[in-house]
PDB file of C-alpha atoms and ligand atoms in Angstrom:
ATOM      1  CA  UNK S  18      22.766 -40.775  55.019  1.00 45.00           C
ATOM      2  CA  UNK S  19      22.997 -44.467  55.848  1.00 50.00           C
ATOM      3  CA  UNK S  20      26.254 -45.465  57.416  1.00 56.00           C
ATOM      4  CA  UNK S  21      27.127 -47.859  54.599  1.00 68.00           C
ATOM      5  CA  UNK S  22      27.085 -45.118  51.969  1.00 82.00           C
ATOM      6  CA  UNK S  23      30.380 -44.900  50.126  1.00 78.00           C
ATOM      7  CA  UNK S  24      31.188 -41.334  49.261  1.00 90.00           C
ATOM      8  CA  UNK S  25      34.860 -41.224  48.324  1.00 95.00           C
ATOM      9  CA  UNK S  26      34.851 -43.131  45.091  1.00 97.00           C
ATOM     10  CA  UNK S  27      37.298 -43.925  42.318  1.00 98.00           C
ATOM     11  CA  UNK S  28      35.767 -44.973  38.988  1.00 98.00           C
ATOM     12  CA  UNK S  29      38.065 -47.105  36.867  1.00 98.00           C
ATOM     13  CA  UNK S  30      37.653 -48.684  33.462  1.00 96.00           C
ATOM     14  CA  UNK S  31      39.198 -48.946  30.025  1.00 95.00           C
ATOM     15  CA  UNK S  32      38.495 -46.214  27.474  1.00 91.00           C
ATOM     16  CA  UNK S  33      34.954 -46.740  26.229  1.00 89.00           C
ATOM     17  CA  UNK S  34      33.865 -48.613  29.363  1.00 93.00           C
ATOM     18  CA  UNK S  35      31.337 -45.897  30.195  1.00 91.00           C
ATOM     19  CA  UNK S  36      33.090 -44.629  33.313  1.00 94.00           C
ATOM     20  CA  UNK S  37      32.522 -40.976  32.400  1.00 91.00           C
ATOM     21  CA  UNK S  38      28.805 -41.575  31.912  1.00 91.00           C
ATOM     22  CA  UNK S  39      28.467 -43.553  35.142  1.00 95.00           C
ATOM     23  CA  UNK S  40      30.507 -40.991  37.086  1.00 96.00           C
ATOM     24  CA  UNK S  41      28.064 -38.319  35.944  1.00 94.00           C
ATOM     25  CA  UNK S  42      25.041 -40.406  36.972  1.00 95.00           C
ATOM     26  CA  UNK S  43      26.527 -41.123  40.382  1.00 96.00           C
ATOM     27  CA  UNK S  44      27.503 -37.497  40.854  1.00 96.00           C
ATOM     28  CA  UNK S  45      23.923 -36.402  40.269  1.00 96.00           C
ATOM     29  CA  UNK S  46      22.403 -39.076  42.514  1.00 96.00           C
ATOM     30  CA  UNK S  47      24.776 -38.487  45.422  1.00 95.00           C
ATOM     31  CA  UNK S  48      25.026 -34.730  45.004  1.00 94.00           C
ATOM     32  CA  UNK S  49      28.815 -34.792  45.036  1.00 95.00           C
ATOM     33  CA  UNK S  50      31.282 -33.750  42.376  1.00 96.00           C
ATOM     34  CA  UNK S  51      32.808 -36.029  39.769  1.00 96.00           C
ATOM     35  CA  UNK S  52      35.929 -34.930  37.978  1.00 93.00           C
ATOM     36  CA  UNK S  53      38.783 -36.217  35.873  1.00 92.00           C
ATOM     37  CA  UNK S  54      42.368 -34.996  35.786  1.00 92.00           C
ATOM     38  CA  UNK S  55      41.483 -33.378  32.465  1.00 89.00           C
ATOM     39  CA  UNK S  56      38.689 -31.371  34.102  1.00 90.00           C
ATOM     40  CA  UNK S  57      41.050 -30.130  36.796  1.00 93.00           C
ATOM     41  CA  UNK S  58      43.764 -29.210  34.298  1.00 92.00           C
ATOM     42  CA  UNK S  59      41.348 -27.274  32.112  1.00 91.00           C
ATOM     43  CA  UNK S  60      40.119 -25.467  35.220  1.00 92.00           C
ATOM     44  CA  UNK S  61      43.630 -24.552  36.329  1.00 93.00           C
ATOM     45  CA  UNK S  62      44.612 -23.492  32.807  1.00 93.00           C
ATOM     46  CA  UNK S  63      41.882 -20.835  32.844  1.00 93.00           C
ATOM     47  CA  UNK S  64      43.721 -19.030  35.653  1.00 92.00           C
ATOM     48  CA  UNK S  65      46.341 -16.341  35.196  1.00 93.00           C
ATOM     49  CA  UNK S  66      49.155 -17.344  37.566  1.00 93.00           C
ATOM     50  CA  UNK S  67      52.404 -19.175  36.908  1.00 92.00           C
ATOM     51  CA  UNK S  68      50.821 -22.573  37.540  1.00 90.00           C
ATOM     52  CA  UNK S  69      48.085 -21.818  35.016  1.00 93.00           C
ATOM     53  CA  UNK S  70      50.725 -20.968  32.405  1.00 93.00           C
ATOM     54  CA  UNK S  71      52.618 -24.212  33.081  1.00 90.00           C
ATOM     55  CA  UNK S  72      49.498 -26.339  32.855  1.00 91.00           C
ATOM     56  CA  UNK S  73      48.313 -24.589  29.707  1.00 92.00           C
ATOM     57  CA  UNK S  74      51.664 -25.269  28.068  1.00 91.00           C
ATOM     58  CA  UNK S  75      51.383 -28.957  28.962  1.00 89.00           C
ATOM     59  CA  UNK S  76      47.874 -29.200  27.521  1.00 87.00           C
ATOM     60  CA  UNK S  77      48.820 -27.325  24.349  1.00 88.00           C
ATOM     61  CA  UNK S  78      51.753 -29.641  23.733  1.00 87.00           C
ATOM     62  CA  UNK S  79      49.640 -32.695  24.535  1.00 80.00           C
ATOM     63  CA  UNK S  80      52.169 -33.754  27.155  1.00 80.00           C
ATOM     64  CA  UNK S  81      51.463 -35.997  30.119  1.00 81.00           C
ATOM     65  CA  UNK S  82      51.240 -34.233  33.440  1.00 85.00           C
ATOM     66  CA  UNK S  83      54.084 -35.215  35.771  1.00 89.00           C
ATOM     67  CA  UNK S  84      52.866 -37.252  38.785  1.00 88.00           C
ATOM     68  CA  UNK S  85      53.941 -34.695  41.340  1.00 90.00           C
ATOM     69  CA  UNK S  86      51.970 -31.921  39.688  1.00 91.00           C
ATOM     70  CA  UNK S  87      48.960 -34.192  39.113  1.00 92.00           C
ATOM     71  CA  UNK S  88      48.833 -35.151  42.797  1.00 92.00           C
ATOM     72  CA  UNK S  89      49.315 -31.592  43.989  1.00 92.00           C
ATOM     73  CA  UNK S  90      46.449 -30.338  41.802  1.00 93.00           C
ATOM     74  CA  UNK S  91      44.225 -33.282  42.737  1.00 93.00           C
ATOM     75  CA  UNK S  92      44.899 -32.717  46.433  1.00 90.00           C
ATOM     76  CA  UNK S  93      44.054 -29.039  46.095  1.00 91.00           C
ATOM     77  CA  UNK S  94      40.789 -29.894  44.337  1.00 92.00           C
ATOM     78  CA  UNK S  95      39.736 -32.601  46.794  1.00 91.00           C
ATOM     79  CA  UNK S  96      40.220 -30.410  49.820  1.00 88.00           C
ATOM     80  CA  UNK S  97      38.046 -27.630  48.494  1.00 90.00           C
ATOM     81  CA  UNK S  98      35.082 -27.221  50.868  1.00 89.00           C
ATOM     82  CA  UNK S  99      32.579 -28.378  48.204  1.00 90.00           C
ATOM     83  CA  UNK S 100      34.375 -31.705  47.854  1.00 91.00           C
ATOM     84  CA  UNK S 101      34.809 -32.571  51.499  1.00 85.00           C
ATOM     85  CA  UNK S 102      31.496 -34.450  51.600  1.00 88.00           C
ATOM     86  CA  UNK S 103      32.727 -36.852  48.986  1.00 93.00           C
ATOM     87  CA  UNK S 104      34.122 -37.091  45.494  1.00 95.00           C
ATOM     88  CA  UNK S 105      34.100 -39.272  42.422  1.00 97.00           C
ATOM     89  CA  UNK S 106      37.383 -39.553  40.557  1.00 97.00           C
ATOM     90  CA  UNK S 107      36.692 -40.319  36.926  1.00 95.00           C
ATOM     91  CA  UNK S 108      39.681 -42.210  35.557  1.00 93.00           C
ATOM     92  CA  UNK S 109      42.215 -41.053  38.129  1.00 95.00           C
ATOM     93  CA  UNK S 110      44.668 -42.407  39.263  1.00 96.00           C
ATOM     94  CA  UNK S 111      45.914 -43.492  35.866  1.00 93.00           C
ATOM     95  CA  UNK S 112      48.933 -45.376  37.098  1.00 94.00           C
ATOM     96  CA  UNK S 113      50.261 -47.115  40.173  1.00 96.00           C
ATOM     97  CA  UNK S 114      52.651 -44.358  41.202  1.00 95.00           C
ATOM     98  CA  UNK S 115      49.736 -41.906  41.225  1.00 95.00           C
ATOM     99  CA  UNK S 116      47.562 -44.280  43.262  1.00 96.00           C
ATOM    100  CA  UNK S 117      50.227 -44.580  45.928  1.00 95.00           C
ATOM    101  CA  UNK S 118      50.933 -40.858  46.026  1.00 94.00           C
ATOM    102  CA  UNK S 119      47.223 -40.071  46.205  1.00 94.00           C
ATOM    103  CA  UNK S 120      46.737 -42.413  49.169  1.00 93.00           C
ATOM    104  CA  UNK S 121      49.648 -40.843  50.928  1.00 91.00           C
ATOM    105  CA  UNK S 122      48.225 -37.358  50.430  1.00 90.00           C
ATOM    106  CA  UNK S 123      44.650 -38.265  51.416  1.00 90.00           C
ATOM    107  CA  UNK S 124      45.674 -40.224  54.497  1.00 87.00           C
ATOM    108  CA  UNK S 125      48.326 -37.813  55.735  1.00 85.00           C
ATOM    109  CA  UNK S 126      48.016 -36.794  59.347  1.00 79.00           C
ATOM    110  CA  UNK S 127      47.289 -33.158  58.609  1.00 76.00           C
ATOM    111  CA  UNK S 128      44.083 -34.204  56.839  1.00 75.00           C
ATOM    112  CA  UNK S 129      43.082 -37.032  59.213  1.00 77.00           C
ATOM    113  CA  UNK S 130      40.014 -35.239  60.552  1.00 79.00           C
ATOM    114  CA  UNK S 131      38.542 -34.808  57.067  1.00 81.00           C
ATOM    115  CA  UNK S 132      38.203 -38.517  56.358  1.00 85.00           C
ATOM    116  CA  UNK S 133      39.224 -38.109  52.751  1.00 89.00           C
ATOM    117  CA  UNK S 134      40.581 -41.609  52.125  1.00 92.00           C
ATOM    118  CA  UNK S 135      39.113 -43.650  49.288  1.00 95.00           C
ATOM    119  CA  UNK S 136      36.109 -45.793  50.348  1.00 94.00           C
ATOM    120  CA  UNK S 137      35.393 -47.636  47.147  1.00 96.00           C
ATOM    121  CA  UNK S 138      36.974 -48.337  43.774  1.00 98.00           C
ATOM    122  CA  UNK S 139      34.549 -49.350  41.038  1.00 98.00           C
ATOM    123  CA  UNK S 140      35.995 -51.122  38.037  1.00 98.00           C
ATOM    124  CA  UNK S 141      33.743 -51.148  34.983  1.00 97.00           C
ATOM    125  CA  UNK S 142      34.558 -54.270  33.012  1.00 97.00           C
ATOM    126  CA  UNK S 143      33.863 -54.517  29.302  1.00 96.00           C
ATOM    127  CA  UNK S 144      35.438 -56.808  26.689  1.00 96.00           C
ATOM    128  CA  UNK S 145      37.748 -55.173  24.126  1.00 95.00           C
ATOM    129  CA  UNK S 146      35.447 -56.104  21.218  1.00 93.00           C
ATOM    130  CA  UNK S 147      32.606 -54.321  22.906  1.00 91.00           C
ATOM    131  CA  UNK S 148      34.642 -51.141  23.408  1.00 92.00           C
ATOM    132  CA  UNK S 149      35.835 -51.211  19.806  1.00 93.00           C
ATOM    133  CA  UNK S 150      32.275 -51.639  18.516  1.00 90.00           C
ATOM    134  CA  UNK S 151      30.982 -48.927  20.797  1.00 88.00           C
ATOM    135  CA  UNK S 152      33.603 -46.339  19.884  1.00 89.00           C
ATOM    136  CA  UNK S 153      34.272 -46.753  16.199  1.00 89.00           C
ATOM    137  CA  UNK S 154      30.607 -46.814  15.188  1.00 89.00           C
ATOM    138  CA  UNK S 155      29.655 -43.605  16.903  1.00 90.00           C
ATOM    139  CA  UNK S 156      28.862 -40.304  15.220  1.00 93.00           C
ATOM    140  CA  UNK S 157      26.969 -37.146  16.028  1.00 94.00           C
ATOM    141  CA  UNK S 158      24.637 -34.644  14.429  1.00 96.00           C
ATOM    142  CA  UNK S 159      26.765 -31.721  13.254  1.00 96.00           C
ATOM    143  CA  UNK S 160      24.100 -29.247  14.337  1.00 96.00           C
ATOM    144  CA  UNK S 161      22.647 -30.402  17.672  1.00 96.00           C
ATOM    145  CA  UNK S 162      25.346 -32.964  18.627  1.00 92.00           C
ATOM    146  CA  UNK S 163      22.876 -35.762  19.327  1.00 92.00           C
ATOM    147  CA  UNK S 164      24.828 -39.023  19.423  1.00 90.00           C
ATOM    148  CA  UNK S 165      24.156 -41.900  17.064  1.00 93.00           C
ATOM    149  CA  UNK S 166      25.750 -45.241  16.396  1.00 91.00           C
ATOM    150  CA  UNK S 167      26.033 -47.313  13.211  1.00 91.00           C
ATOM    151  CA  UNK S 168      25.029 -50.515  14.984  1.00 87.00           C
ATOM    152  CA  UNK S 169      23.120 -49.494  18.069  1.00 84.00           C
ATOM    153  CA  UNK S 170      21.343 -46.229  17.375  1.00 88.00           C
ATOM    154  CA  UNK S 171      20.661 -45.039  13.843  1.00 94.00           C
ATOM    155  CA  UNK S 172      18.261 -42.114  13.302  1.00 96.00           C
ATOM    156  CA  UNK S 173      14.680 -43.274  12.651  1.00 96.00           C
ATOM    157  CA  UNK S 174      14.945 -41.974   9.110  1.00 96.00           C
ATOM    158  CA  UNK S 175      18.350 -42.774   7.663  1.00 94.00           C
ATOM    159  CA  UNK S 176      20.546 -39.681   7.250  1.00 95.00           C
ATOM    160  CA  UNK S 177      18.207 -37.314   9.095  1.00 97.00           C
ATOM    161  CA  UNK S 178      18.717 -36.288  12.726  1.00 97.00           C
ATOM    162  CA  UNK S 179      15.770 -37.337  14.944  1.00 97.00           C
ATOM    163  CA  UNK S 180      16.075 -34.228  17.064  1.00 97.00           C
ATOM    164  CA  UNK S 181      16.719 -31.311  14.712  1.00 97.00           C
ATOM    165  CA  UNK S 182      16.237 -32.740  11.215  1.00 97.00           C
ATOM    166  CA  UNK S 183      19.873 -32.011  10.365  1.00 97.00           C
ATOM    167  CA  UNK S 184      21.439 -33.947   7.503  1.00 97.00           C
ATOM    168  CA  UNK S 185      25.090 -33.532   8.380  1.00 97.00           C
ATOM    169  CA  UNK S 186      26.948 -35.718  10.804  1.00 97.00           C
ATOM    170  CA  UNK S 187      30.434 -35.694  12.259  1.00 95.00           C
ATOM    171  CA  UNK S 188      32.838 -38.228  13.707  1.00 93.00           C
ATOM    172  CA  UNK S 189      35.642 -37.670  16.167  1.00 88.00           C
ATOM    173  CA  UNK S 190      38.962 -37.940  14.389  1.00 87.00           C
ATOM    174  CA  UNK S 191      40.404 -40.263  17.042  1.00 85.00           C
ATOM    175  CA  UNK S 192      37.527 -42.753  16.957  1.00 88.00           C
ATOM    176  CA  UNK S 193      39.388 -45.103  14.619  1.00 90.00           C
ATOM    177  CA  UNK S 194      40.172 -48.774  15.099  1.00 92.00           C
ATOM    178  CA  UNK S 195      43.922 -48.100  15.403  1.00 93.00           C
ATOM    179  CA  UNK S 196      43.489 -45.380  18.023  1.00 92.00           C
ATOM    180  CA  UNK S 197      41.053 -47.396  20.093  1.00 93.00           C
ATOM    181  CA  UNK S 198      43.315 -50.455  20.075  1.00 95.00           C
ATOM    182  CA  UNK S 199      46.315 -48.390  21.093  1.00 94.00           C
ATOM    183  CA  UNK S 200      44.344 -46.749  23.914  1.00 93.00           C
ATOM    184  CA  UNK S 201      43.232 -50.168  25.151  1.00 95.00           C
ATOM    185  CA  UNK S 202      46.865 -51.339  25.110  1.00 96.00           C
ATOM    186  CA  UNK S 203      47.934 -48.256  27.015  1.00 94.00           C
ATOM    187  CA  UNK S 204      45.252 -48.907  29.617  1.00 95.00           C
ATOM    188  CA  UNK S 205      46.451 -52.487  30.065  1.00 95.00           C
ATOM    189  CA  UNK S 206      50.090 -51.497  30.333  1.00 96.00           C
ATOM    190  CA  UNK S 207      49.842 -48.353  32.459  1.00 95.00           C
ATOM    191  CA  UNK S 208      46.558 -48.351  34.354  1.00 96.00           C
ATOM    192  CA  UNK S 209      45.706 -52.027  34.905  1.00 96.00           C
ATOM    193  CA  UNK S 210      48.479 -52.449  37.546  1.00 97.00           C
ATOM    194  CA  UNK S 211      46.429 -50.119  39.772  1.00 98.00           C
ATOM    195  CA  UNK S 212      43.668 -52.758  39.982  1.00 98.00           C
ATOM    196  CA  UNK S 213      45.469 -55.323  42.209  1.00 98.00           C
ATOM    197  CA  UNK S 214      46.726 -52.464  44.368  1.00 98.00           C
ATOM    198  CA  UNK S 215      43.165 -51.478  45.312  1.00 98.00           C
ATOM    199  CA  UNK S 216      42.084 -55.099  45.471  1.00 98.00           C
ATOM    200  CA  UNK S 217      44.656 -55.809  48.160  1.00 98.00           C
ATOM    201  CA  UNK S 218      43.344 -52.862  50.133  1.00 96.00           C
ATOM    202  CA  UNK S 219      39.871 -54.394  50.006  1.00 97.00           C
ATOM    203  CA  UNK S 220      38.433 -51.415  48.099  1.00 97.00           C
ATOM    204  CA  UNK S 221      37.823 -52.907  44.669  1.00 98.00           C
ATOM    205  CA  UNK S 222      34.421 -53.937  43.341  1.00 98.00           C
ATOM    206  CA  UNK S 223      34.064 -55.066  39.713  1.00 98.00           C
ATOM    207  CA  UNK S 224      30.950 -54.173  37.744  1.00 98.00           C
ATOM    208  CA  UNK S 225      29.863 -55.656  34.427  1.00 97.00           C
ATOM    209  CA  UNK S 226      29.814 -52.544  32.252  1.00 96.00           C
ATOM    210  CA  UNK S 227      28.071 -54.093  29.244  1.00 93.00           C
ATOM    211  CA  UNK S 228      24.407 -53.396  28.556  1.00 89.00           C
ATOM    212  CA  UNK S 229      22.264 -50.263  28.714  1.00 88.00           C
ATOM    213  CA  UNK S 230      23.384 -47.302  30.833  1.00 90.00           C
ATOM    214  CA  UNK S 231      20.513 -47.585  33.324  1.00 94.00           C
ATOM    215  CA  UNK S 232      21.156 -51.289  33.915  1.00 96.00           C
ATOM    216  CA  UNK S 233      24.795 -50.557  34.775  1.00 97.00           C
ATOM    217  CA  UNK S 234      23.748 -47.576  36.942  1.00 97.00           C
ATOM    218  CA  UNK S 235      21.429 -49.859  38.903  1.00 97.00           C
ATOM    219  CA  UNK S 236      24.272 -52.285  39.653  1.00 97.00           C
ATOM    220  CA  UNK S 237      26.380 -49.368  40.855  1.00 97.00           C
ATOM    221  CA  UNK S 238      23.515 -48.042  42.969  1.00 96.00           C
ATOM    222  CA  UNK S 239      23.348 -51.323  44.890  1.00 96.00           C
ATOM    223  CA  UNK S 240      27.079 -51.338  45.526  1.00 95.00           C
ATOM    224  CA  UNK S 241      27.270 -47.724  46.617  1.00 95.00           C
ATOM    225  CA  UNK S 242      24.125 -48.139  48.700  1.00 92.00           C
ATOM    226  CA  UNK S 243      22.153 -44.991  47.929  1.00 90.00           C
TER     227      UNK S 243
HETATM  228 ZN1   ZN X  22      20.484 -32.831  15.173  1.00 79.15          ZN
END
């Protein structure tokens, strides 16, 4: 691996910015794991111990995970042997208090030899209008789940799935204008304050997240240096 390769990466971006997609691409290219807090919680909830019961209750009620628990679970995940060569955090930390607590955990003396501190924070930037267009127009084949979009990707024959010939399509219930706008507001209020925090540490690089997936991936490739 070249010395400039960044391997401990945080992927940030508003909902609909494509950070999940780009995290997955990067994960495959670098051969390291990408995960979100949601992934970790679902993993823990499958267990049978007391912690699993607590987490399952939180998920079932749709409650936010308290910072302390989030950091403890994240720390546990990151220090698993398979993640010690690097990690991609998809949408975590979500707020400033989590960012600070995460740094403290990763840079604590007991872990110094593992070099787990964050190397790079990528911020995918997309205008609100773009996110709204992208999210509220999307739908999927009910049978094979191929994704379509009213503006950007209709089936070749209207009303018939390109892949399986299915004629029924579904939409996610929360892909409405109101929900998207409220999620964008939440991002601005809760998560955006994390951005200057990483900027001051010299870790932040902004990426234009508009355009086709492979064009954005190429920009990220140059920054990460693989
Ligand atoms: Zn289909």
